[in-house]
CSV table of C-alpha atoms in Angstrom, one decimal:
chain,number,residue,atom,x,y,z
A,23,MET,CA,22.4,-0.6,21.0
A,24,ALA,CA,26.1,-0.8,21.7
A,25,TRP,CA,28.3,-2.0,18.8
A,26,MET,CA,30.9,-4.7,19.7
A,27,ASP,CA,33.0,-6.8,17.4
A,28,PRO,CA,32.6,-10.6,17.6
A,29,PHE,CA,35.6,-11.1,19.8
A,30,ASP,CA,34.3,-8.5,22.3
A,31,GLN,CA,30.9,-10.3,22.4
A,32,ILE,CA,32.5,-13.7,23.0
A,33,SER,CA,34.8,-12.3,25.7
A,34,TYR,CA,32.0,-10.5,27.5
A,35,HIS,CA,29.7,-13.6,27.4
A,36,ALA,CA,32.5,-15.8,28.8
A,37,LEU,CA,33.4,-13.4,31.6
A,38,VAL,CA,29.8,-13.0,32.7
A,39,GLY,CA,29.4,-16.8,32.5
A,40,ARG,CA,31.7,-16.9,35.6
A,41,VAL,CA,29.2,-15.0,37.7
A,42,VAL,CA,25.9,-15.9,36.1
A,43,GLN,CA,25.2,-18.9,38.4
A,44,GLN,CA,25.5,-16.8,41.6
A,45,ILE,CA,23.2,-14.1,40.1
A,46,VAL,CA,20.6,-16.6,39.0
A,47,THR,CA,20.6,-18.4,42.3
A,48,ALA,CA,20.1,-15.2,44.3
A,49,THR,CA,17.2,-14.1,42.1
A,50,ASP,CA,13.6,-14.4,43.3
A,51,HIS,CA,12.2,-16.1,40.1
A,52,GLY,CA,8.7,-15.8,41.4
A,53,SER,CA,8.9,-12.0,41.1
A,54,VAL,CA,11.8,-11.4,38.6
A,55,PHE,CA,11.2,-12.8,35.1
A,56,SER,CA,14.2,-11.4,33.2
A,57,CYS,CA,16.9,-13.5,34.6
A,58,GLY,CA,16.1,-17.1,33.5
A,59,ILE,CA,18.8,-19.1,31.8
A,60,SER,CA,18.2,-22.1,29.5
A,61,SER,CA,21.6,-23.6,30.0
A,62,GLY,CA,24.2,-23.2,32.7
A,63,PRO,CA,27.8,-22.1,32.6
A,64,PRO,CA,30.3,-22.4,31.1
A,65,VAL,CA,28.2,-22.5,27.9
A,66,TRP,CA,25.2,-20.5,29.0
A,67,GLY,CA,22.2,-18.8,27.4
A,68,MET,CA,19.1,-17.0,28.4
A,69,GLU,CA,15.7,-18.6,27.9
A,70,PRO,CA,13.5,-17.2,25.1
A,71,TRP,CA,12.2,-13.8,26.2
A,72,TYR,CA,8.7,-14.5,25.1
A,73,LYS,CA,8.3,-17.5,27.4
A,74,ALA,CA,9.4,-15.3,30.4
A,75,LEU,CA,7.2,-12.5,29.3
A,76,GLY,CA,4.2,-14.9,29.1
A,77,ARG,CA,4.8,-15.9,32.7
A,78,ARG,CA,5.2,-12.3,33.7
A,79,ARG,CA,1.9,-11.4,32.1
A,80,SER,CA,0.0,-14.3,33.7
A,81,ARG,CA,1.4,-13.4,37.1
A,82,GLY,CA,0.6,-9.7,36.6
A,83,VAL,CA,-3.0,-10.5,35.8
A,84,GLU,CA,-3.3,-12.8,38.8
A,85,LEU,CA,-1.9,-10.2,41.2
A,86,LEU,CA,-3.9,-7.3,39.8
A,87,SER,CA,-7.1,-9.3,40.5
A,88,ALA,CA,-6.2,-9.2,44.2
A,89,TYR,CA,-5.1,-5.6,44.5
A,90,SER,CA,-6.6,-2.2,43.7
A,91,TYR,CA,-3.7,-0.5,42.0
A,92,LEU,CA,-0.6,-1.2,39.8
A,93,GLY,CA,2.3,1.0,40.6
A,94,THR,CA,5.2,1.3,38.0
A,95,ILE,CA,8.8,1.9,38.8
A,96,ASP,CA,11.3,2.7,36.0
A,97,ILE,CA,15.0,3.6,36.1
A,98,CYS,CA,16.3,6.6,34.1
A,99,ASN,CA,18.8,5.7,31.3
A,100,PHE,CA,19.6,2.5,33.2
A,101,TYR,CA,22.4,0.6,31.4
A,102,PRO,CA,24.6,3.6,30.6
A,103,THR,CA,24.4,4.9,34.1
A,104,VAL,CA,25.4,1.7,35.9
A,105,GLN,CA,28.3,2.4,38.2
A,106,ILE,CA,30.8,-0.4,37.8
A,107,GLU,CA,32.1,0.0,41.4
A,108,GLU,CA,28.6,-0.5,42.8
A,109,LEU,CA,28.0,-3.5,40.5
A,110,SER,CA,31.3,-5.0,41.8
A,111,THR,CA,30.1,-4.5,45.4
A,112,VAL,CA,26.8,-6.3,44.7
A,113,LEU,CA,28.4,-9.1,42.9
A,114,THR,CA,30.8,-9.7,45.8
A,115,GLU,CA,27.8,-9.7,48.2
A,116,LEU,CA,26.3,-12.4,46.0
A,117,ASN,CA,29.3,-14.6,46.7
A,118,CYS,CA,30.9,-14.3,43.3
A,119,GLN,CA,34.6,-15.0,43.4
A,120,THR,CA,36.8,-11.9,43.7
A,121,GLN,CA,38.9,-12.6,40.6
A,122,ASN,CA,35.8,-13.1,38.5
A,123,VAL,CA,34.3,-9.9,39.8
A,124,GLU,CA,37.5,-8.0,39.0
A,125,ASP,CA,37.7,-9.5,35.5
A,126,VAL,CA,34.2,-8.4,34.7
A,127,ALA,CA,34.7,-4.9,36.1
A,128,GLY,CA,38.1,-4.6,34.3
A,129,TRP,CA,36.6,-5.6,31.0
A,130,LEU,CA,33.8,-3.0,31.4
A,131,HIS,CA,36.3,-0.3,32.3
A,132,ASP,CA,38.4,-1.2,29.2
A,133,LEU,CA,35.3,-1.0,27.0
A,134,ASP,CA,34.6,2.5,28.3
A,135,GLN,CA,38.2,3.6,27.7
A,136,ILE,CA,38.5,2.1,24.2
A,137,SER,CA,35.0,2.5,22.8
A,138,GLY,CA,33.4,5.1,25.1
A,139,VAL,CA,30.6,2.7,26.2
A,140,LYS,CA,29.6,3.8,29.7
A,141,GLY,CA,28.1,1.4,32.2
A,142,LEU,CA,26.7,-1.7,30.6
A,143,PRO,CA,26.6,-2.0,26.8
A,144,VAL,CA,23.0,-2.1,25.6
A,145,GLY,CA,21.9,-5.3,23.8
A,146,PRO,CA,23.9,-8.3,24.9
A,147,GLN,CA,22.4,-10.9,27.2
A,148,SER,CA,25.4,-10.5,29.4
A,149,SER,CA,24.3,-7.0,30.3
A,150,GLN,CA,20.8,-8.1,31.2
A,151,ILE,CA,22.3,-10.7,33.6
A,152,LEU,CA,24.5,-8.1,35.3
A,153,ALA,CA,21.7,-5.5,35.4
A,154,ASN,CA,19.4,-8.0,37.1
A,155,GLY,CA,22.2,-8.8,39.6
A,156,LEU,CA,22.6,-5.1,40.5
A,157,LEU,CA,19.0,-4.8,41.5
A,158,ILE,CA,18.7,-7.9,43.6
A,159,PRO,CA,19.2,-5.9,46.9
A,160,LEU,CA,16.2,-3.8,46.0
A,161,ASP,CA,14.2,-6.9,45.3
A,162,LEU,CA,15.1,-8.2,48.7
A,163,GLY,CA,14.0,-5.0,50.3
A,164,LEU,CA,10.6,-5.2,48.6
A,165,SER,CA,10.2,-8.8,49.8
A,166,GLU,CA,11.1,-7.8,53.4
A,167,GLN,CA,8.3,-5.2,53.3
A,168,ALA,CA,5.9,-7.8,52.0
A,169,VAL,CA,5.2,-5.8,48.8
A,170,PRO,CA,4.0,-8.0,45.9
A,171,PHE,CA,6.1,-7.0,42.8
A,172,ILE,CA,7.1,-8.1,39.4
A,173,ARG,CA,10.3,-7.0,37.7
A,174,TRP,CA,11.6,-7.2,34.2
A,175,VAL,CA,15.2,-5.8,34.2
A,176,ASP,CA,14.5,-2.2,35.3
A,177,ASP,CA,10.7,-2.1,34.9
A,178,THR,CA,9.0,-3.0,38.2
A,179,TRP,CA,5.3,-3.4,38.9
A,180,LEU,CA,4.1,-2.9,42.5
A,181,PHE,CA,0.7,-4.2,43.6
A,182,VAL,CA,-0.9,-2.1,46.3
A,183,ASN,CA,-4.3,-1.1,47.7
A,184,THR,CA,-3.7,2.6,48.3
A,185,GLY,CA,-2.0,5.5,46.6
A,186,GLU,CA,-0.2,6.3,49.9
A,187,GLN,CA,1.3,2.8,50.0
A,188,TYR,CA,2.6,3.3,46.5
A,189,ARG,CA,4.2,6.7,47.2
A,190,ALA,CA,5.9,5.4,50.3
A,191,ILE,CA,7.4,2.4,48.4
A,192,LYS,CA,8.4,4.6,45.5
A,193,ASP,CA,10.2,7.0,47.8
A,194,TRP,CA,12.0,4.1,49.5
A,195,TYR,CA,13.0,2.6,46.1
A,196,GLU,CA,14.2,6.0,44.8
A,197,SER,CA,16.5,6.3,47.9
A,198,GLY,CA,17.8,2.8,47.2
A,199,LEU,CA,18.6,3.8,43.6
A,200,ARG,CA,20.5,6.9,44.6
A,201,HIS,CA,22.6,4.7,47.0
A,202,ILE,CA,23.9,2.8,43.9
A,203,GLY,CA,24.2,5.9,41.7
A,204,LEU,CA,21.0,5.5,39.7
A,205,ARG,CA,17.9,7.7,39.2
A,206,LEU,CA,14.2,7.1,39.2
A,207,ASN,CA,12.4,7.8,35.9
A,208,GLU,CA,9.6,10.0,37.2
A,209,GLU,CA,7.7,10.1,33.9
A,210,LYS,CA,7.4,6.3,33.8
A,211,SER,CA,6.8,5.8,37.5
A,212,ARG,CA,3.1,6.2,38.2
A,213,ILE,CA,0.1,4.5,39.7
A,214,LEU,CA,-2.6,2.9,37.5
A,215,GLU,CA,-6.0,1.4,38.1
A,216,GLY,CA,-8.7,-0.3,36.2
A,217,ALA,CA,-8.4,-0.6,32.4
A,218,ASP,CA,-5.1,1.5,32.5
A,219,ALA,CA,-3.5,-1.1,34.8
A,220,GLU,CA,-4.8,-4.0,32.7
A,221,ASN,CA,-3.4,-2.4,29.5
A,222,GLU,CA,0.0,-1.9,31.1
A,223,ILE,CA,0.2,-5.6,31.8
A,224,VAL,CA,-1.4,-6.8,28.5
A,225,ARG,CA,0.7,-4.6,26.2
A,226,SER,CA,4.0,-5.1,28.0
A,227,ALA,CA,5.5,-7.3,25.2
A,228,ILE,CA,4.9,-4.6,22.5
A,229,GLN,CA,6.3,-1.9,24.9
A,230,TYR,CA,9.3,-4.1,25.5
A,231,PHE,CA,10.4,-3.9,21.9
A,232,GLY,CA,9.2,-0.4,21.2
A,233,GLU,CA,10.9,1.2,18.3
A,234,GLN,CA,12.8,-1.9,17.3
A,235,LEU,CA,9.6,-3.2,15.6
A,236,ASP,CA,9.7,-0.2,13.2
A,237,ASP,CA,13.3,-0.8,12.3
A,238,PRO,CA,13.5,-1.9,8.6
A,239,GLY,CA,16.7,-3.7,9.1
A,240,PRO,CA,17.7,-7.1,10.6
A,241,ASP,CA,17.2,-5.9,14.2
A,242,GLY,CA,13.6,-5.0,13.4
A,243,LEU,CA,13.0,-8.4,11.8
A,244,ARG,CA,14.4,-10.3,14.8
A,245,ALA,CA,12.2,-8.3,17.1
A,246,ALA,CA,9.1,-9.0,15.0
A,247,ILE,CA,9.9,-12.8,14.9
A,248,ALA,CA,10.4,-12.9,18.6
A,249,LEU,CA,7.1,-11.0,19.2
A,250,TRP,CA,5.4,-13.4,16.8
A,251,GLU,CA,6.6,-16.4,18.6
A,252,TYR,CA,5.4,-15.0,21.9
A,253,ALA,CA,2.0,-14.1,20.5
A,254,THR,CA,1.4,-17.5,18.8
A,255,GLU,CA,1.9,-19.3,22.1
A,256,ASP,CA,-1.5,-18.0,23.2
A,257,PRO,CA,-2.9,-16.1,20.2
A,258,ILE,CA,-6.4,-15.5,21.6
A,259,VAL,CA,-5.1,-13.8,24.8
A,260,ARG,CA,-2.2,-12.2,23.0
A,261,ARG,CA,-4.1,-10.9,19.9
A,262,SER,CA,-2.7,-7.4,20.3
A,263,GLU,CA,0.9,-8.7,20.0
A,264,LEU,CA,-0.2,-11.0,17.2
A,265,ARG,CA,-1.5,-8.0,15.2
A,266,ARG,CA,1.6,-5.9,15.8
A,267,ALA,CA,4.0,-8.7,15.0
A,268,LEU,CA,2.0,-9.6,11.8
A,269,ARG,CA,2.1,-6.1,10.5
A,270,SER,CA,5.8,-5.8,11.2
A,271,LEU,CA,6.6,-9.2,9.5
A,272,THR,CA,4.6,-8.1,6.5
A,273,ALA,CA,6.6,-5.0,6.2
A,274,HIS,CA,9.8,-7.1,6.2
A,275,GLY,CA,8.4,-9.4,3.5
A,276,SER,CA,8.5,-12.4,5.8
A,277,ARG,CA,6.4,-15.5,5.1
A,278,ILE,CA,6.6,-16.8,8.6
A,279,PRO,CA,3.0,-15.9,9.4
A,280,PHE,CA,1.7,-17.5,6.2
A,281,ASP,CA,3.4,-20.8,7.1
A,282,ARG,CA,1.6,-20.7,10.4
A,283,LEU,CA,-1.7,-19.8,8.8
A,284,ILE,CA,-1.5,-22.8,6.5
A,285,ALA,CA,-1.4,-25.0,9.6
A,286,ASP,CA,-4.1,-23.0,11.5
A,287,PRO,CA,-6.5,-21.0,9.3
A,288,SER,CA,-8.5,-20.1,12.4
A,289,LEU,CA,-5.9,-17.4,13.1
A,290,LEU,CA,-7.6,-15.3,10.4
A,291,ARG,CA,-10.3,-14.4,12.9
A,292,LEU,CA,-7.9,-12.8,15.3
A,293,ALA,CA,-6.3,-10.2,13.0
A,294,THR,CA,-8.6,-9.7,10.0
A,295,GLU,CA,-7.1,-6.4,8.7
A,296,GLN,CA,-3.5,-7.5,9.2
A,297,TRP,CA,-4.0,-10.8,7.5
A,298,VAL,CA,-5.5,-9.2,4.4
A,299,GLU,CA,-2.4,-6.9,4.3
A,300,HIS,CA,-0.1,-9.9,4.7
A,301,LEU,CA,-1.8,-12.2,2.1
A,302,SER,CA,-2.1,-9.3,-0.3
A,303,SER,CA,1.6,-8.6,-0.1
A,304,LEU,CA,2.4,-12.3,-0.7
A,305,VAL,CA,0.2,-12.6,-3.8
A,306,ARG,CA,1.8,-9.5,-5.3
A,307,ARG,CA,5.4,-10.9,-4.9
A,308,ARG,CA,6.7,-13.1,-7.7
A,309,GLU,CA,8.4,-15.6,-5.4
A,310,THR,CA,5.4,-16.2,-3.2
A,311,ARG,CA,2.5,-15.4,-5.5
A,312,ALA,CA,1.7,-18.9,-6.8
A,313,GLU,CA,1.6,-20.6,-3.4
A,314,ALA,CA,-0.3,-17.7,-1.6
A,315,GLU,CA,-2.8,-17.4,-4.5
A,316,SER,CA,-3.4,-21.1,-4.6
A,317,TRP,CA,-4.0,-21.3,-0.8
A,318,ALA,CA,-6.2,-18.2,-0.8
A,319,LEU,CA,-8.3,-19.6,-3.6
A,320,GLN,CA,-8.7,-22.9,-1.8
A,321,ILE,CA,-9.9,-21.1,1.3
A,322,ALA,CA,-12.1,-18.7,-0.7
A,323,CYS,CA,-13.8,-21.5,-2.7
A,324,GLU,CA,-14.5,-23.8,0.3
A,325,VAL,CA,-18.2,-24.1,1.0
A,326,PRO,CA,-18.4,-21.8,4.0
A,327,ALA,CA,-20.2,-22.8,7.2
A,328,ALA,CA,-22.7,-20.3,8.5
A,329,ASP,CA,-20.2,-19.0,11.2
A,330,ASP,CA,-17.1,-19.5,9.1
A,331,GLY,CA,-17.6,-17.3,6.1
A,332,TYR,CA,-15.0,-14.8,7.4
A,333,LYS,CA,-12.3,-17.1,6.1
A,334,ASN,CA,-13.7,-16.9,2.5
A,335,LEU,CA,-14.1,-13.1,2.8
A,336,LEU,CA,-10.5,-12.5,4.0
A,337,ALA,CA,-9.1,-14.8,1.3
A,338,LEU,CA,-11.1,-13.0,-1.4
A,339,GLN,CA,-10.0,-9.6,-0.2
A,340,SER,CA,-6.4,-10.6,-0.4
A,341,LEU,CA,-6.9,-11.9,-4.0
A,342,SER,CA,-8.3,-8.6,-5.0
A,343,ALA,CA,-4.8,-7.3,-5.2
A,344,VAL,CA,-4.1,-9.3,-8.4
A,345,SER,CA,-5.7,-10.6,-11.6
A,346,VAL,CA,-6.1,-14.4,-11.2
A,347,SER,CA,-6.0,-16.8,-14.1
A,348,ARG,CA,-8.9,-17.8,-16.4
A,349,GLU,CA,-9.3,-21.2,-14.7
A,350,GLU,CA,-9.2,-19.8,-11.2
A,351,GLY,CA,-11.5,-17.0,-12.2
A,352,GLY,CA,-14.0,-19.7,-13.3
A,353,ARG,CA,-13.9,-21.1,-9.7
A,354,LEU,CA,-14.6,-17.6,-8.4
A,355,LEU,CA,-17.6,-17.3,-10.7
A,356,ASP,CA,-19.0,-20.5,-9.3
A,357,LEU,CA,-18.6,-19.1,-5.8
A,358,ALA,CA,-20.2,-15.8,-6.7
A,359,THR,CA,-23.3,-17.6,-8.0
A,360,MET,CA,-23.9,-20.1,-5.2
A,361,SER,CA,-27.1,-20.1,-3.3
A,362,GLY,CA,-27.8,-19.1,0.3
A,363,GLY,CA,-28.9,-15.7,1.5
A,364,TRP,CA,-26.4,-15.7,4.4
A,365,ALA,CA,-23.5,-16.0,2.0
A,366,ALA,CA,-24.2,-12.7,0.2
A,367,PRO,CA,-21.0,-11.0,1.4
A,368,VAL,CA,-18.9,-13.9,0.0
A,369,ARG,CA,-20.7,-13.8,-3.3
A,370,VAL,CA,-20.2,-10.0,-3.6
A,371,TRP,CA,-16.4,-10.3,-3.0
A,372,ALA,CA,-16.2,-13.3,-5.3
A,373,ALA,CA,-17.9,-11.3,-8.1
A,374,TYR,CA,-15.5,-8.4,-7.5
A,375,VAL,CA,-12.4,-10.6,-7.7
A,376,TRP,CA,-13.8,-12.5,-10.7
A,377,GLY,CA,-14.3,-9.1,-12.4
A,378,LYS,CA,-10.5,-8.4,-12.1
A,379,SER,CA,-9.6,-11.9,-13.3
A,380,GLN,CA,-8.6,-13.1,-16.7
A,381,ALA,CA,-11.9,-15.0,-16.9
A,382,PHE,CA,-13.9,-11.8,-16.8
A,383,LYS,CA,-16.3,-11.2,-19.7
A,384,ALA,CA,-18.6,-8.3,-19.8
A,385,GLU,CA,-21.5,-10.1,-21.4
A,386,ARG,CA,-21.2,-12.8,-18.7
A,387,ALA,CA,-21.4,-10.1,-16.0
A,388,ILE,CA,-24.6,-8.7,-17.6
A,389,ASP,CA,-26.1,-12.2,-17.7
A,390,GLN,CA,-25.5,-12.6,-14.0
A,391,VAL,CA,-27.1,-9.2,-13.3
A,392,GLU,CA,-30.2,-10.4,-15.1
A,393,GLU,CA,-30.2,-13.9,-13.5
A,394,GLN,CA,-29.3,-13.3,-9.9
A,395,GLY,CA,-32.1,-12.7,-7.4
A,396,ASP,CA,-30.1,-11.1,-4.6
A,397,PHE,CA,-29.7,-7.3,-5.1
A,398,THR,CA,-26.2,-7.0,-3.6
A,399,THR,CA,-24.9,-9.7,-5.9
A,400,LYS,CA,-26.6,-8.2,-9.0
A,401,ARG,CA,-25.0,-4.9,-8.1
A,402,ALA,CA,-21.6,-6.5,-7.6
A,403,PHE,CA,-21.7,-8.1,-11.0
A,404,ALA,CA,-22.9,-4.8,-12.5
A,405,LEU,CA,-20.0,-2.9,-11.0
A,406,THR,CA,-17.4,-5.3,-12.5
A,407,LEU,CA,-18.0,-3.4,-15.7
A,408,GLU,CA,-16.3,-0.4,-14.3
A,409,GLN,CA,-13.0,-1.7,-15.7
A,410,GLN,CA,-14.6,-1.5,-19.2
A,411,SER,CA,-14.9,2.3,-18.9
A,412,GLY,CA,-15.1,3.9,-22.4
A,413,HIS,CA,-16.1,0.7,-24.1
A,414,ARG,CA,-18.4,1.3,-27.2
A,415,LYS,CA,-21.0,-1.1,-25.8
A,416,MET,CA,-21.2,0.5,-22.3
A,417,GLU,CA,-24.4,2.4,-23.1
A,418,ARG,CA,-26.2,-0.7,-24.2
A,419,TRP,CA,-24.9,-2.7,-21.2
A,420,CYS,CA,-26.1,0.0,-18.8
A,421,ARG,CA,-29.6,-0.1,-20.4
A,422,ARG,CA,-29.7,-3.9,-19.8
A,423,ILE,CA,-28.7,-3.4,-16.2
A,424,GLU,CA,-31.3,-0.8,-15.5
A,425,LEU,CA,-34.0,-2.8,-17.2
A,426,SER,CA,-33.2,-5.9,-15.1
A,427,ASP,CA,-33.7,-4.0,-11.8
A,428,ALA,CA,-34.8,-0.3,-11.6
A,429,GLU,CA,-32.9,0.0,-8.3
A,430,LEU,CA,-29.7,-0.6,-10.2
A,431,GLY,CA,-30.3,2.7,-12.1
A,432,PRO,CA,-27.8,4.7,-10.0
A,433,ALA,CA,-25.1,2.0,-10.6
A,434,ALA,CA,-25.8,2.0,-14.3
A,435,ARG,CA,-25.6,5.7,-14.6
A,436,LEU,CA,-22.3,5.7,-12.6
A,437,LEU,CA,-20.9,3.2,-15.1
A,438,ASP,CA,-22.2,5.1,-18.1
A,439,ALA,CA,-20.6,8.3,-16.9
A,440,ALA,CA,-17.2,6.7,-16.2
């Protein structure tokens, strides 16, 4: 990521605004998805990347269903190796005014001389527009050869029916790159089929951000938010992106996913492990604990439908990270002792969380061991005594447990030895 001061960023954006319309007009938007703008010059901006990537993905799936192979094309170290003279030539061919082309080129040359930034600075939207413009002649060449393709900046997908066809197109493309001073990235240019081709298309949003998602700073947070917005547009189809964004936002301490979850609890089904991590982190933090704990308890204590108990389970698992209040623990005890054989997993987790709550009483746990008919629930209540390790009454409690059900003997002996 190239560093530029605010004045440089404003200047760069304004200069590129003078040529953006010609670049956008010349772009084949049915095949190139990285060059859409949300507003035109002089005040211009690019459309949200996640909307464009969503269309790219849908189009990729559509084309792959009609062709046998997906061929990838990638440019080696693209932005820093852009030749400003070649860029100027292409912009002139796209009918950009000469003075505007010279102003853009002059600014880039000055940036190189003053800051040592070669080619196009990495990061700004202005660079993305210019990079797209530079590759338009190659797009036109693919169209003339009737090759179905999809391009996102320098990442191009080719849809072909034979390996020979891909290799011929790749050789042609490589020759075109050399003509403008660029090199093909051989490691990332390959032919894929079947599940590998599908994964390339499906996981493209995560690959787009790459290491940014692991950045603990503001750049990483921005990337995670953008990926989250993309994923939640179609969360069922984009569940991989949802899980990755959720994990990253949790690491940043963001409550954005929680706010969305309040409005749509069905999202719990799509990323069970990641939601438990997210909710657990919220109930452990002072500023969000009360709200997150209250919501989780509400979900946990709702009477679950036969196919909806996963919500209760996930809410309970997140609450296991803390010791809830006496009153809330009482609600959990009611949940742990409800009837219905299908609800045994919910009862077990409710008993476990109650055992960590301020409402826990050892004698009450023993009573439940003796009263419950379901073995797994009896065992769950028995094991809540683990936190009473070393208590003077433990031996007597363990005898009561074993007398209530001989099969609980191993659990009782485990507690007694603790």
